[in-house]
Amino acid sequence: MAAFYISDELGAIKHITYTQTSERWTPLNTTLFAGSSEGKGKAFQKLAAFTQVDSQTLLAAARADGTAVVLAVSEDGETAETVSEWKETRLKDGQRYVGLSATTGGIYSCTSNGALRLTQPNGDDTPAFQLAALPMRLTEWRLSQNVETFTYAGDEVEVSVWNTERAFAEASTSRKPVPTSEDATKKRKRSEQLLPGEIWRAKNLPNDELNLRHPVRNTALTYLQPSANTSQQHLLVGTQFGDVRRYDTRAARRPVANWKVGKVGGIGVVEIGTHEHEAFAADQGTNLYAIDLRNGQVTYGYKSIAGAVTSVASSGTYLASTAQDRYLRLHSTFPPPSEIGQQQDNKGEVLDKLYVKSVPTCIVADPSSPRSMEEDEEEEDEAVWAGMEDANSDDEGGRKRQKT
């Protein structure tokens, strides 16, 4: 079984559960939050799901008009009750939400004009919150699995990694008023020094053969793996030029790999897969690819997609995607070859497609489904091993420095 939550441009949220029979996959479509006839101002731009310690599933969703809502989903996944609602007053016309994450500490949200917020729903009409300001013209914002760092990128905004706690502490302890996004942008232009709370910032590619500067057009990004070391993060970034770039913050400021993947327009979506060395990328055409992270090769692509992919999510070994052709698709996935350069024997296919009345905007896996719970446990184990590897790496580096 695979289960997902999807949102659409009219402000509806649905729970989709797939069950498999001997002949086909069958989706069960349940509407949790009815859409609105008020137009695209109620369109959900970001969606996040989270399971609390008491196994209660919460959904956080952010709308185009700046409002956001937290829903408590019933145990059977058939109804949802509004827990809290608020509005991001710093969101202006022509701007949008670029990031949303639900955690035990609260709901993190970020907008394209750099309005970062931590909201702590408490049942009151006005939930507690903290504010911080980031640069403007952002296109994507992601929170790390352990919540210790976040990353963003944008239009003429280089990929950057921040310490989450320090980002909010700098804003709350400053004697000056909370800085605006415009202030943060001006400060960045004046100096190449890291901003307060910023850990690492990427550097642009070298000038081309005519000594012309490369425009910075980052359109999508994600963390590749959990890391207990805030100074060492692995990131995957998509650009408007169809490139997919891999960054290792400890190795260099420039990408350690740069692969040409997109065929039509830029990269709209990048997401890590559940298999080792696996990631997915979609361009602005109708292409959705599986990528081998060891060499950037496309291992296979999915057929019969008639619109640009808007969002993807994994549930166990299955991938679901939403597209502008108003279809939700369930895909099979297969790991990259065991050795680099080998031929891919098995290729993913579209297992089922479900038509929805409005253009779907976001999709996330249901964290309470059995497959997602197994996946979370595996990610926690990976985080522990990553932390041990980082510690060993630091120890070795220290011993080498002592010898010199």
mmCIF file of C-alpha atoms in Angstrom:
data_model
loop_
_atom_site.group_PDB
_atom_site.id
_atom_site.type_symbol
_atom_site.label_atom_id
_atom_site.label_comp_id
_atom_site.label_asym_id
_atom_site.label_seq_id
_atom_site.Cartn_x
_atom_site.Cartn_y
_atom_site.Cartn_z
ATOM 1 C CA MET A 1 0.000 0.000 0.000
ATOM 2 C CA ALA A 2 1.131 3.552 -0.758
ATOM 3 C CA ALA A 3 -0.564 6.687 0.567
ATOM 4 C CA PHE A 4 -0.186 10.389 -0.222
ATOM 5 C CA TYR A 5 -1.691 13.813 0.414
ATOM 6 C CA ILE A 6 -2.185 16.196 -2.518
ATOM 7 C CA SER A 7 -3.245 19.837 -2.736
ATOM 8 C CA ASP A 8 -4.551 21.804 -5.719
ATOM 9 C CA GLU A 9 -4.845 25.318 -7.114
ATOM 10 C CA LEU A 10 -8.390 25.777 -5.753
ATOM 11 C CA GLY A 11 -7.370 25.080 -2.162
ATOM 12 C CA ALA A 12 -8.465 21.459 -1.748
ATOM 13 C CA ILE A 13 -6.499 18.741 0.062
ATOM 14 C CA LYS A 14 -7.076 15.061 -0.628
ATOM 15 C CA HIS A 15 -5.838 11.790 0.831
ATOM 16 C CA ILE A 16 -5.010 9.161 -1.791
ATOM 17 C CA THR A 17 -4.491 5.550 -0.742
ATOM 18 C CA TYR A 18 -3.341 2.973 -3.282
ATOM 19 C CA THR A 19 -4.038 -0.725 -2.829
ATOM 20 C CA GLN A 20 -2.720 -3.425 -5.121
ATOM 21 C CA THR A 21 -4.658 -6.362 -6.498
ATOM 22 C CA SER A 22 -3.411 -9.091 -8.767
ATOM 23 C CA GLU A 23 -4.387 -7.045 -11.818
ATOM 24 C CA ARG A 24 -3.956 -3.351 -10.989
ATOM 25 C CA TRP A 25 -3.457 -0.563 -8.496
ATOM 26 C CA THR A 26 -6.662 0.988 -7.149
ATOM 27 C CA PRO A 27 -6.715 4.510 -5.644
ATOM 28 C CA LEU A 28 -9.088 5.563 -2.855
ATOM 29 C CA ASN A 29 -9.671 9.324 -3.112
ATOM 30 C CA THR A 30 -10.853 11.123 0.058
ATOM 31 C CA THR A 31 -11.340 14.909 0.264
ATOM 32 C CA LEU A 32 -10.076 16.242 3.605
ATOM 33 C CA PHE A 33 -10.353 19.954 2.907
ATOM 34 C CA ALA A 34 -12.800 21.329 0.363
ATOM 35 C CA GLY A 35 -11.611 23.799 -2.226
ATOM 36 C CA SER A 36 -12.784 27.376 -2.639
ATOM 37 C CA SER A 37 -14.530 29.242 -5.424
ATOM 38 C CA GLU A 38 -12.605 32.427 -4.571
ATOM 39 C CA GLY A 39 -10.001 31.807 -7.249
ATOM 40 C CA LYS A 40 -6.311 31.023 -7.154
ATOM 41 C CA GLY A 41 -5.695 33.149 -4.056
ATOM 42 C CA LYS A 42 -6.605 30.035 -2.073
ATOM 43 C CA ALA A 43 -4.267 27.793 -4.069
ATOM 44 C CA PHE A 44 -1.985 25.753 -1.850
ATOM 45 C CA GLN A 45 1.637 26.431 -2.785
ATOM 46 C CA LYS A 46 3.331 24.208 -0.201
ATOM 47 C CA LEU A 47 2.275 21.132 1.757
ATOM 48 C CA ALA A 48 3.952 19.237 4.619
ATOM 49 C CA ALA A 49 2.949 16.180 6.656
ATOM 50 C CA PHE A 50 4.193 15.142 10.077
ATOM 51 C CA THR A 51 3.375 12.430 12.631
ATOM 52 C CA GLN A 52 3.531 13.430 16.301
ATOM 53 C CA VAL A 53 4.747 11.258 19.176
ATOM 54 C CA ASP A 54 1.142 10.242 19.892
ATOM 55 C CA SER A 55 0.838 9.033 16.247
ATOM 56 C CA GLN A 56 -1.418 11.966 15.344
ATOM 57 C CA THR A 57 -0.809 13.038 11.733
ATOM 58 C CA LEU A 58 -0.699 16.780 11.110
ATOM 59 C CA LEU A 59 -0.858 18.538 7.755
ATOM 60 C CA ALA A 60 0.515 22.027 7.228
ATOM 61 C CA ALA A 61 -0.474 23.889 4.073
ATOM 62 C CA ALA A 62 0.397 27.385 2.814
ATOM 63 C CA ARG A 63 -1.815 29.371 0.426
ATOM 64 C CA ALA A 64 -1.065 31.918 -2.276
ATOM 65 C CA ASP A 65 -2.788 34.692 -0.280
ATOM 66 C CA GLY A 66 -0.296 34.274 2.582
ATOM 67 C CA THR A 67 -2.529 32.280 4.918
ATOM 68 C CA ALA A 68 -1.468 28.913 6.310
ATOM 69 C CA VAL A 69 -3.394 26.186 8.091
ATOM 70 C CA VAL A 70 -2.591 23.148 10.236
ATOM 71 C CA LEU A 71 -4.965 20.179 10.043
ATOM 72 C CA ALA A 72 -5.200 17.169 12.351
ATOM 73 C CA VAL A 73 -6.019 14.076 10.294
ATOM 74 C CA SER A 74 -8.230 11.377 11.772
ATOM 75 C CA GLU A 75 -6.778 7.918 12.372
ATOM 76 C CA ASP A 76 -8.675 6.446 9.424
ATOM 77 C CA GLY A 77 -7.467 9.267 7.155
ATOM 78 C CA GLU A 78 -10.989 10.226 6.098
ATOM 79 C CA THR A 79 -11.498 13.550 7.917
ATOM 80 C CA ALA A 80 -9.374 16.477 9.078
ATOM 81 C CA GLU A 81 -9.936 19.190 11.677
ATOM 82 C CA THR A 82 -8.391 22.668 11.623
ATOM 83 C CA VAL A 83 -5.966 23.072 14.535
ATOM 84 C CA SER A 84 -4.502 26.483 13.783
ATOM 85 C CA GLU A 85 -4.450 29.169 11.111
ATOM 86 C CA TRP A 86 -2.406 32.308 10.551
ATOM 87 C CA LYS A 87 -1.229 34.716 7.844
ATOM 88 C CA GLU A 88 2.241 35.713 6.687
ATOM 89 C CA THR A 89 1.770 39.490 6.504
ATOM 90 C CA ARG A 90 5.176 40.043 4.890
ATOM 91 C CA LEU A 91 4.110 38.210 1.716
ATOM 92 C CA LYS A 92 3.453 40.755 -1.058
ATOM 93 C CA ASP A 93 1.752 40.572 -4.453
ATOM 94 C CA GLY A 94 3.750 38.582 -6.960
ATOM 95 C CA GLN A 95 5.551 36.612 -4.246
ATOM 96 C CA ARG A 96 4.948 33.070 -3.053
ATOM 97 C CA TYR A 97 5.775 30.415 -0.490
ATOM 98 C CA VAL A 98 8.968 28.539 -1.397
ATOM 99 C CA GLY A 99 9.307 26.266 1.629
ATOM 100 C CA LEU A 100 7.258 24.589 4.359
ATOM 101 C CA SER A 101 8.231 21.974 6.936
ATOM 102 C CA ALA A 102 6.346 20.509 9.918
ATOM 103 C CA THR A 103 8.340 19.387 12.993
ATOM 104 C CA THR A 104 7.875 18.729 16.711
ATOM 105 C CA GLY A 105 9.109 22.261 17.377
ATOM 106 C CA GLY A 106 6.601 23.941 15.080
ATOM 107 C CA ILE A 107 5.882 24.820 11.469
ATOM 108 C CA TYR A 108 8.698 26.426 9.479
ATOM 109 C CA SER A 109 7.760 28.474 6.417
ATOM 110 C CA CYS A 110 9.644 30.677 3.977
ATOM 111 C CA THR A 111 8.523 32.940 1.138
ATOM 112 C CA SER A 112 10.228 34.103 -2.046
ATOM 113 C CA ASN A 113 10.909 37.514 -0.480
ATOM 114 C CA GLY A 114 12.825 35.891 2.387
ATOM 115 C CA ALA A 115 10.159 35.980 5.091
ATOM 116 C CA LEU A 116 11.184 33.096 7.375
ATOM 117 C CA ARG A 117 8.797 32.090 10.162
ATOM 118 C CA LEU A 118 8.563 29.478 12.898
ATOM 119 C CA THR A 119 4.940 29.083 14.006
ATOM 120 C CA GLN A 120 4.025 27.083 17.107
ATOM 121 C CA PRO A 121 0.318 26.163 17.013
ATOM 122 C CA ASN A 122 -1.060 26.172 20.547
ATOM 123 C CA GLY A 123 -4.809 26.140 20.056
ATOM 124 C CA ASP A 124 -5.096 29.927 20.442
ATOM 125 C CA ASP A 125 -6.500 32.220 17.775
ATOM 126 C CA THR A 126 -3.031 33.755 17.395
ATOM 127 C CA PRO A 127 -0.302 31.093 17.573
ATOM 128 C CA ALA A 128 3.151 31.917 18.924
ATOM 129 C CA PHE A 129 5.766 32.641 16.283
ATOM 130 C CA GLN A 130 9.327 33.782 15.602
ATOM 131 C CA LEU A 131 10.471 35.772 12.583
ATOM 132 C CA ALA A 132 13.697 36.086 10.624
ATOM 133 C CA ALA A 133 14.683 37.643 7.298
ATOM 134 C CA LEU A 134 16.579 36.078 4.420
ATOM 135 C CA PRO A 135 17.564 37.434 0.984
ATOM 136 C CA MET A 136 14.866 38.020 -1.608
ATOM 137 C CA ARG A 137 14.208 36.279 -4.962
ATOM 138 C CA LEU A 138 14.266 32.802 -3.450
ATOM 139 C CA THR A 139 12.895 29.879 -5.447
ATOM 140 C CA GLU A 140 13.288 26.994 -2.976
ATOM 141 C CA TRP A 141 13.852 26.530 0.768
ATOM 142 C CA ARG A 142 14.442 23.221 2.566
ATOM 143 C CA LEU A 143 14.849 22.244 6.225
ATOM 144 C CA SER A 144 17.264 19.469 7.158
ATOM 145 C CA GLN A 145 15.953 16.259 8.675
ATOM 146 C CA ASN A 146 17.415 17.056 12.111
ATOM 147 C CA VAL A 147 16.162 20.689 11.897
ATOM 148 C CA GLU A 148 19.636 22.020 12.725
ATOM 149 C CA THR A 149 20.178 23.617 9.312
ATOM 150 C CA PHE A 150 18.208 24.898 6.352
ATOM 151 C CA THR A 151 19.196 25.682 2.794
ATOM 152 C CA TYR A 152 17.855 27.957 0.071
ATOM 153 C CA ALA A 153 18.625 29.093 -3.471
ATOM 154 C CA GLY A 154 17.094 31.472 -5.958
ATOM 155 C CA ASP A 155 17.278 33.858 -8.885
ATOM 156 C CA GLU A 156 20.726 35.474 -8.584
ATOM 157 C CA VAL A 157 20.880 33.931 -5.107
ATOM 158 C CA GLU A 158 23.597 31.333 -4.590
ATOM 159 C CA VAL A 159 22.885 28.118 -2.703
ATOM 160 C CA SER A 160 23.297 28.795 1.015
ATOM 161 C CA VAL A 161 23.210 26.775 4.251
ATOM 162 C CA TRP A 162 22.219 28.306 7.594
ATOM 163 C CA ASN A 163 22.157 27.301 11.245
ATOM 164 C CA THR A 164 18.439 27.277 12.074
ATOM 165 C CA GLU A 165 18.731 28.301 15.722
ATOM 166 C CA ARG A 166 21.152 31.130 15.005
ATOM 167 C CA ALA A 167 19.012 32.487 12.165
ATOM 168 C CA PHE A 168 16.146 33.147 14.566
ATOM 169 C CA ALA A 169 18.403 34.119 17.487
ATOM 170 C CA GLU A 170 20.080 36.880 15.489
ATOM 171 C CA ALA A 171 16.695 38.387 14.666
ATOM 172 C CA SER A 172 15.274 38.142 18.205
ATOM 173 C CA THR A 173 18.354 39.400 20.110
ATOM 174 C CA SER A 174 19.183 42.302 17.820
ATOM 175 C CA ARG A 175 18.633 45.746 19.323
ATOM 176 C CA LYS A 176 17.589 46.984 15.928
ATOM 177 C CA PRO A 177 14.143 46.282 14.452
ATOM 178 C CA VAL A 178 13.747 42.907 12.757
ATOM 179 C CA PRO A 179 15.536 43.371 9.414
ATOM 180 C CA THR A 180 13.533 43.339 6.239
ATOM 181 C CA SER A 181 14.316 41.131 3.290
ATOM 182 C CA GLU A 182 15.510 44.233 1.405
ATOM 183 C CA ASP A 183 18.047 44.915 4.177
ATOM 184 C CA ALA A 184 19.382 41.377 3.940
ATOM 185 C CA THR A 185 19.771 41.703 0.174
ATOM 186 C CA LYS A 186 21.627 45.029 0.445
ATOM 187 C CA LYS A 187 23.949 43.594 3.063
ATOM 188 C CA ARG A 188 24.744 40.621 0.842
ATOM 189 C CA LYS A 189 25.584 42.924 -2.066
ATOM 190 C CA ARG A 190 27.938 45.017 0.088
ATOM 191 C CA SER A 191 30.022 42.100 1.237
ATOM 192 C CA GLU A 192 30.892 38.534 0.395
ATOM 193 C CA GLN A 193 31.135 37.708 4.080
ATOM 194 C CA LEU A 194 28.660 35.213 5.462
ATOM 195 C CA LEU A 195 25.578 36.685 7.083
ATOM 196 C CA PRO A 196 24.877 36.096 10.800
ATOM 197 C CA GLY A 197 23.665 32.509 11.080
ATOM 198 C CA GLU A 198 24.941 31.548 7.619
ATOM 199 C CA ILE A 199 27.295 28.537 7.583
ATOM 200 C CA TRP A 200 28.195 28.184 3.922
ATOM 201 C CA ARG A 201 27.472 29.853 0.585
ATOM 202 C CA ALA A 202 28.126 28.509 -2.896
ATOM 203 C CA LYS A 203 30.315 30.271 -5.422
ATOM 204 C CA ASN A 204 29.384 30.875 -9.038
ATOM 205 C CA LEU A 205 30.926 28.832 -11.830
ATOM 206 C CA PRO A 206 34.084 30.239 -13.439
ATOM 207 C CA ASN A 207 33.516 32.706 -16.283
ATOM 208 C CA ASP A 208 32.956 31.199 -19.716
ATOM 209 C CA GLU A 209 35.465 31.172 -22.585
ATOM 210 C CA LEU A 210 34.551 34.802 -23.369
ATOM 211 C CA ASN A 211 35.182 35.707 -19.721
ATOM 212 C CA LEU A 212 31.469 36.394 -19.243
ATOM 213 C CA ARG A 213 29.789 35.752 -15.920
ATOM 214 C CA HIS A 214 27.304 32.856 -15.658
ATOM 215 C CA PRO A 215 23.837 33.991 -14.527
ATOM 216 C CA VAL A 216 22.679 32.368 -11.267
ATOM 217 C CA ARG A 217 19.295 30.762 -11.931
ATOM 218 C CA ASN A 218 18.644 28.150 -9.252
ATOM 219 C CA THR A 219 15.137 26.697 -9.486
ATOM 220 C CA ALA A 220 15.010 23.627 -7.203
ATOM 221 C CA LEU A 221 17.044 21.982 -4.456
ATOM 222 C CA THR A 222 17.018 19.285 -1.792
ATOM 223 C CA TYR A 223 19.245 17.705 0.829
ATOM 224 C CA LEU A 224 20.809 14.482 -0.422
ATOM 225 C CA GLN A 225 21.416 12.762 2.899
ATOM 226 C CA PRO A 226 21.124 13.467 6.628
ATOM 227 C CA SER A 227 24.242 14.800 8.343
ATOM 228 C CA ALA A 228 24.978 15.264 12.033
ATOM 229 C CA ASN A 229 27.744 17.716 11.116
ATOM 230 C CA THR A 230 26.244 21.117 10.310
ATOM 231 C CA SER A 231 29.361 22.117 8.368
ATOM 232 C CA GLN A 232 29.113 19.151 5.995
ATOM 233 C CA GLN A 233 25.983 18.963 3.860
ATOM 234 C CA HIS A 234 25.315 17.283 0.530
ATOM 235 C CA LEU A 235 22.875 19.158 -1.703
ATOM 236 C CA LEU A 236 21.273 18.616 -5.102
ATOM 237 C CA VAL A 237 20.280 21.704 -7.089
ATOM 238 C CA GLY A 238 18.411 22.230 -10.365
ATOM 239 C CA THR A 239 18.835 25.293 -12.577
ATOM 240 C CA GLN A 240 16.869 27.200 -15.195
ATOM 241 C CA PHE A 241 19.375 25.989 -17.791
ATOM 242 C CA GLY A 242 18.520 22.316 -17.261
ATOM 243 C CA ASP A 243 21.566 21.520 -15.119
ATOM 244 C CA VAL A 244 21.508 19.358 -12.005
ATOM 245 C CA ARG A 245 24.376 20.188 -9.665
ATOM 246 C CA ARG A 246 25.734 18.366 -6.658
ATOM 247 C CA TYR A 247 27.335 20.284 -3.780
ATOM 248 C CA ASP A 248 29.488 19.059 -0.909
ATOM 249 C CA THR A 249 29.813 21.999 1.482
ATOM 250 C CA ARG A 250 32.947 20.581 3.059
ATOM 251 C CA ALA A 251 34.744 19.961 -0.232
ATOM 252 C CA ALA A 252 34.207 23.195 -2.154
ATOM 253 C CA ARG A 253 31.999 26.212 -2.707
ATOM 254 C CA ARG A 254 31.506 25.324 -6.351
ATOM 255 C CA PRO A 255 29.565 22.206 -7.371
ATOM 256 C CA VAL A 256 31.479 18.933 -7.209
ATOM 257 C CA ALA A 257 29.415 17.727 -10.188
ATOM 258 C CA ASN A 258 27.383 19.489 -12.883
ATOM 259 C CA TRP A 259 25.135 17.372 -15.115
ATOM 260 C CA LYS A 260 22.966 18.381 -18.070
ATOM 261 C CA VAL A 261 19.601 16.677 -17.459
ATOM 262 C CA GLY A 262 16.682 18.899 -18.509
ATOM 263 C CA LYS A 263 15.625 18.929 -22.153
ATOM 264 C CA VAL A 264 12.744 21.446 -22.111
ATOM 265 C CA GLY A 265 13.118 24.582 -20.027
ATOM 266 C CA GLY A 266 14.792 24.449 -16.655
ATOM 267 C CA ILE A 267 14.619 21.929 -13.837
ATOM 268 C CA GLY A 268 11.373 22.337 -11.900
ATOM 269 C CA VAL A 269 11.696 19.525 -9.356
ATOM 270 C CA VAL A 270 14.553 17.591 -7.747
ATOM 271 C CA GLU A 271 13.981 14.967 -5.073
ATOM 272 C CA ILE A 272 16.043 12.252 -3.441
ATOM 273 C CA GLY A 273 14.928 8.668 -4.038
ATOM 274 C CA THR A 274 14.677 5.794 -1.575
ATOM 275 C CA HIS A 275 17.320 3.641 -3.263
ATOM 276 C CA GLU A 276 21.031 4.267 -2.809
ATOM 277 C CA HIS A 277 22.529 6.720 -5.349
ATOM 278 C CA GLU A 278 19.025 7.546 -6.662
ATOM 279 C CA ALA A 279 17.406 10.917 -7.317
ATOM 280 C CA PHE A 280 14.587 12.224 -9.503
ATOM 281 C CA ALA A 281 14.454 15.377 -11.608
ATOM 282 C CA ALA A 282 11.725 16.900 -13.768
ATOM 283 C CA ASP A 283 12.081 19.691 -16.316
ATOM 284 C CA GLN A 284 9.535 22.268 -17.461
ATOM 285 C CA GLY A 285 8.418 20.029 -20.319
ATOM 286 C CA THR A 286 6.941 16.595 -19.724
ATOM 287 C CA ASN A 287 10.091 14.782 -18.635
ATOM 288 C CA LEU A 288 10.595 13.016 -15.301
ATOM 289 C CA TYR A 289 13.900 11.174 -14.925
ATOM 290 C CA ALA A 290 15.630 8.845 -12.490
ATOM 291 C CA ILE A 291 19.287 9.836 -12.024
ATOM 292 C CA ASP A 292 22.327 7.906 -10.851
ATOM 293 C CA LEU A 293 24.027 10.237 -8.365
ATOM 294 C CA ARG A 294 27.415 8.610 -8.918
ATOM 295 C CA ASN A 295 27.785 9.899 -12.468
ATOM 296 C CA GLY A 296 24.688 11.973 -13.248
ATOM 297 C CA GLN A 297 23.445 9.556 -15.890
ATOM 298 C CA VAL A 298 19.713 9.277 -16.555
ATOM 299 C CA THR A 299 18.912 5.627 -15.801
ATOM 300 C CA TYR A 300 15.374 5.859 -17.179
ATOM 301 C CA GLY A 301 12.496 8.254 -17.815
ATOM 302 C CA TYR A 302 8.748 7.924 -17.387
ATOM 303 C CA LYS A 303 6.481 7.951 -20.429
ATOM 304 C CA SER A 304 2.919 9.208 -21.031
ATOM 305 C CA ILE A 305 3.219 12.411 -18.993
ATOM 306 C CA ALA A 306 1.406 15.214 -20.826
ATOM 307 C CA GLY A 307 2.178 18.177 -18.565
ATOM 308 C CA ALA A 308 5.021 19.653 -16.540
ATOM 309 C CA VAL A 309 5.530 17.836 -13.250
ATOM 310 C CA THR A 310 4.701 20.065 -10.277
ATOM 311 C CA SER A 311 5.734 17.819 -7.379
ATOM 312 C CA VAL A 312 6.952 14.306 -6.533
ATOM 313 C CA ALA A 313 7.020 12.184 -3.368
ATOM 314 C CA SER A 314 8.257 8.711 -2.458
ATOM 315 C CA SER A 315 6.433 6.111 -0.400
ATOM 316 C CA GLY A 316 8.613 3.067 0.035
ATOM 317 C CA THR A 317 9.801 1.945 -3.391
ATOM 318 C CA TYR A 318 7.004 3.813 -5.164
ATOM 319 C CA LEU A 319 7.065 7.347 -6.522
ATOM 320 C CA ALA A 320 4.030 9.571 -7.017
ATOM 321 C CA SER A 321 3.951 12.697 -9.169
ATOM 322 C CA THR A 322 1.497 15.493 -9.889
ATOM 323 C CA ALA A 323 1.491 17.373 -13.175
ATOM 324 C CA GLN A 324 -0.188 20.291 -14.901
ATOM 325 C CA ASP A 325 -2.213 17.889 -17.041
ATOM 326 C CA ARG A 326 -4.299 17.320 -13.856
ATOM 327 C CA TYR A 327 -3.137 13.791 -13.241
ATOM 328 C CA LEU A 328 -1.684 12.118 -10.190
ATOM 329 C CA ARG A 329 0.559 9.249 -11.270
ATOM 330 C CA LEU A 330 1.939 6.314 -9.322
ATOM 331 C CA HIS A 331 5.308 5.063 -10.589
ATOM 332 C CA SER A 332 7.441 2.027 -9.958
ATOM 333 C CA THR A 333 11.132 2.619 -9.236
ATOM 334 C CA PHE A 334 14.273 0.522 -9.543
ATOM 335 C CA PRO A 335 17.738 1.109 -8.075
ATOM 336 C CA PRO A 336 20.637 2.229 -10.277
ATOM 337 C CA PRO A 337 23.035 -0.476 -11.520
ATOM 338 C CA SER A 338 25.268 -2.015 -8.867
ATOM 339 C CA GLU A 339 28.321 -0.762 -10.744
ATOM 340 C CA ILE A 340 28.785 2.584 -12.452
ATOM 341 C CA GLY A 341 28.254 2.439 -16.202
ATOM 342 C CA GLN A 342 26.360 -0.826 -16.252
ATOM 343 C CA GLN A 343 23.171 -1.061 -18.285
ATOM 344 C CA GLN A 344 19.936 -0.478 -16.392
ATOM 345 C CA ASP A 345 17.999 -3.745 -16.653
ATOM 346 C CA ASN A 346 14.722 -2.646 -15.039
ATOM 347 C CA LYS A 347 13.067 0.681 -15.743
ATOM 348 C CA GLY A 348 10.300 2.448 -13.853
ATOM 349 C CA GLU A 349 6.810 2.624 -15.311
ATOM 350 C CA VAL A 350 3.542 4.457 -14.682
ATOM 351 C CA LEU A 351 1.447 2.012 -12.647
ATOM 352 C CA ASP A 352 -1.698 4.137 -12.386
ATOM 353 C CA LYS A 353 -2.937 7.639 -13.108
ATOM 354 C CA LEU A 354 -5.779 9.432 -11.351
ATOM 355 C CA TYR A 355 -7.510 12.457 -12.879
ATOM 356 C CA VAL A 356 -8.244 15.336 -10.501
ATOM 357 C CA LYS A 357 -10.525 18.253 -11.374
ATOM 358 C CA SER A 358 -8.096 21.043 -10.485
ATOM 359 C CA VAL A 359 -4.394 21.309 -11.276
ATOM 360 C CA PRO A 360 -2.532 19.608 -8.404
ATOM 361 C CA THR A 361 0.180 21.744 -6.833
ATOM 362 C CA CYS A 362 1.883 19.597 -4.190
ATOM 363 C CA ILE A 363 2.157 15.990 -3.090
ATOM 364 C CA VAL A 364 3.667 14.510 0.085
ATOM 365 C CA ALA A 365 3.800 10.950 1.375
ATOM 366 C CA ASP A 366 1.484 9.974 4.226
ATOM 367 C CA PRO A 367 3.968 9.526 7.114
ATOM 368 C CA SER A 368 1.582 7.166 8.924
ATOM 369 C CA SER A 369 1.482 4.625 6.089
ATOM 370 C CA PRO A 370 3.521 1.452 6.721
ATOM 371 C CA ARG A 371 5.906 2.110 3.826
ATOM 372 C CA SER A 372 6.641 5.676 4.942
ATOM 373 C CA MET A 373 7.245 4.586 8.539
ATOM 374 C CA GLU A 374 9.786 1.996 7.375
ATOM 375 C CA GLU A 375 11.442 4.661 5.243
ATOM 376 C CA ASP A 376 11.693 7.072 8.213
ATOM 377 C CA GLU A 377 13.359 4.386 10.342
ATOM 378 C CA GLU A 378 15.911 3.787 7.585
ATOM 379 C CA GLU A 379 16.620 7.534 7.365
ATOM 380 C CA GLU A 380 17.168 7.709 11.132
ATOM 381 C CA ASP A 381 19.668 4.843 10.886
ATOM 382 C CA GLU A 382 21.422 6.636 8.018
ATOM 383 C CA ALA A 383 21.646 9.803 10.124
ATOM 384 C CA VAL A 384 23.336 7.865 12.946
ATOM 385 C CA TRP A 385 25.872 6.295 10.572
ATOM 386 C CA ALA A 386 26.471 9.658 8.884
ATOM 387 C CA GLY A 387 27.182 11.213 12.271
ATOM 388 C CA MET A 388 29.691 8.474 13.100
ATOM 389 C CA GLU A 389 31.402 8.914 9.725
ATOM 390 C CA ASP A 390 31.599 12.687 10.218
ATOM 391 C CA ALA A 391 33.116 12.198 13.679
ATOM 392 C CA ASN A 392 35.689 9.731 12.353
ATOM 393 C CA SER A 393 36.539 12.137 9.542
ATOM 394 C CA ASP A 394 37.092 14.957 12.036
ATOM 395 C CA ASP A 395 39.308 12.738 14.213
ATOM 396 C CA GLU A 396 41.437 11.713 11.246
ATOM 397 C CA GLY A 397 41.781 15.319 10.155
ATOM 398 C CA GLY A 398 42.828 16.311 13.658
ATOM 399 C CA ARG A 399 45.487 13.587 13.811
ATOM 400 C CA LYS A 400 46.871 14.661 10.441
ATOM 401 C CA ARG A 401 47.114 18.267 11.576
ATOM 402 C CA GLN A 402 48.919 17.230 14.759
ATOM 403 C CA LYS A 403 51.515 15.327 12.740
ATOM 404 C CA THR A 404 52.308 18.398 10.695
#
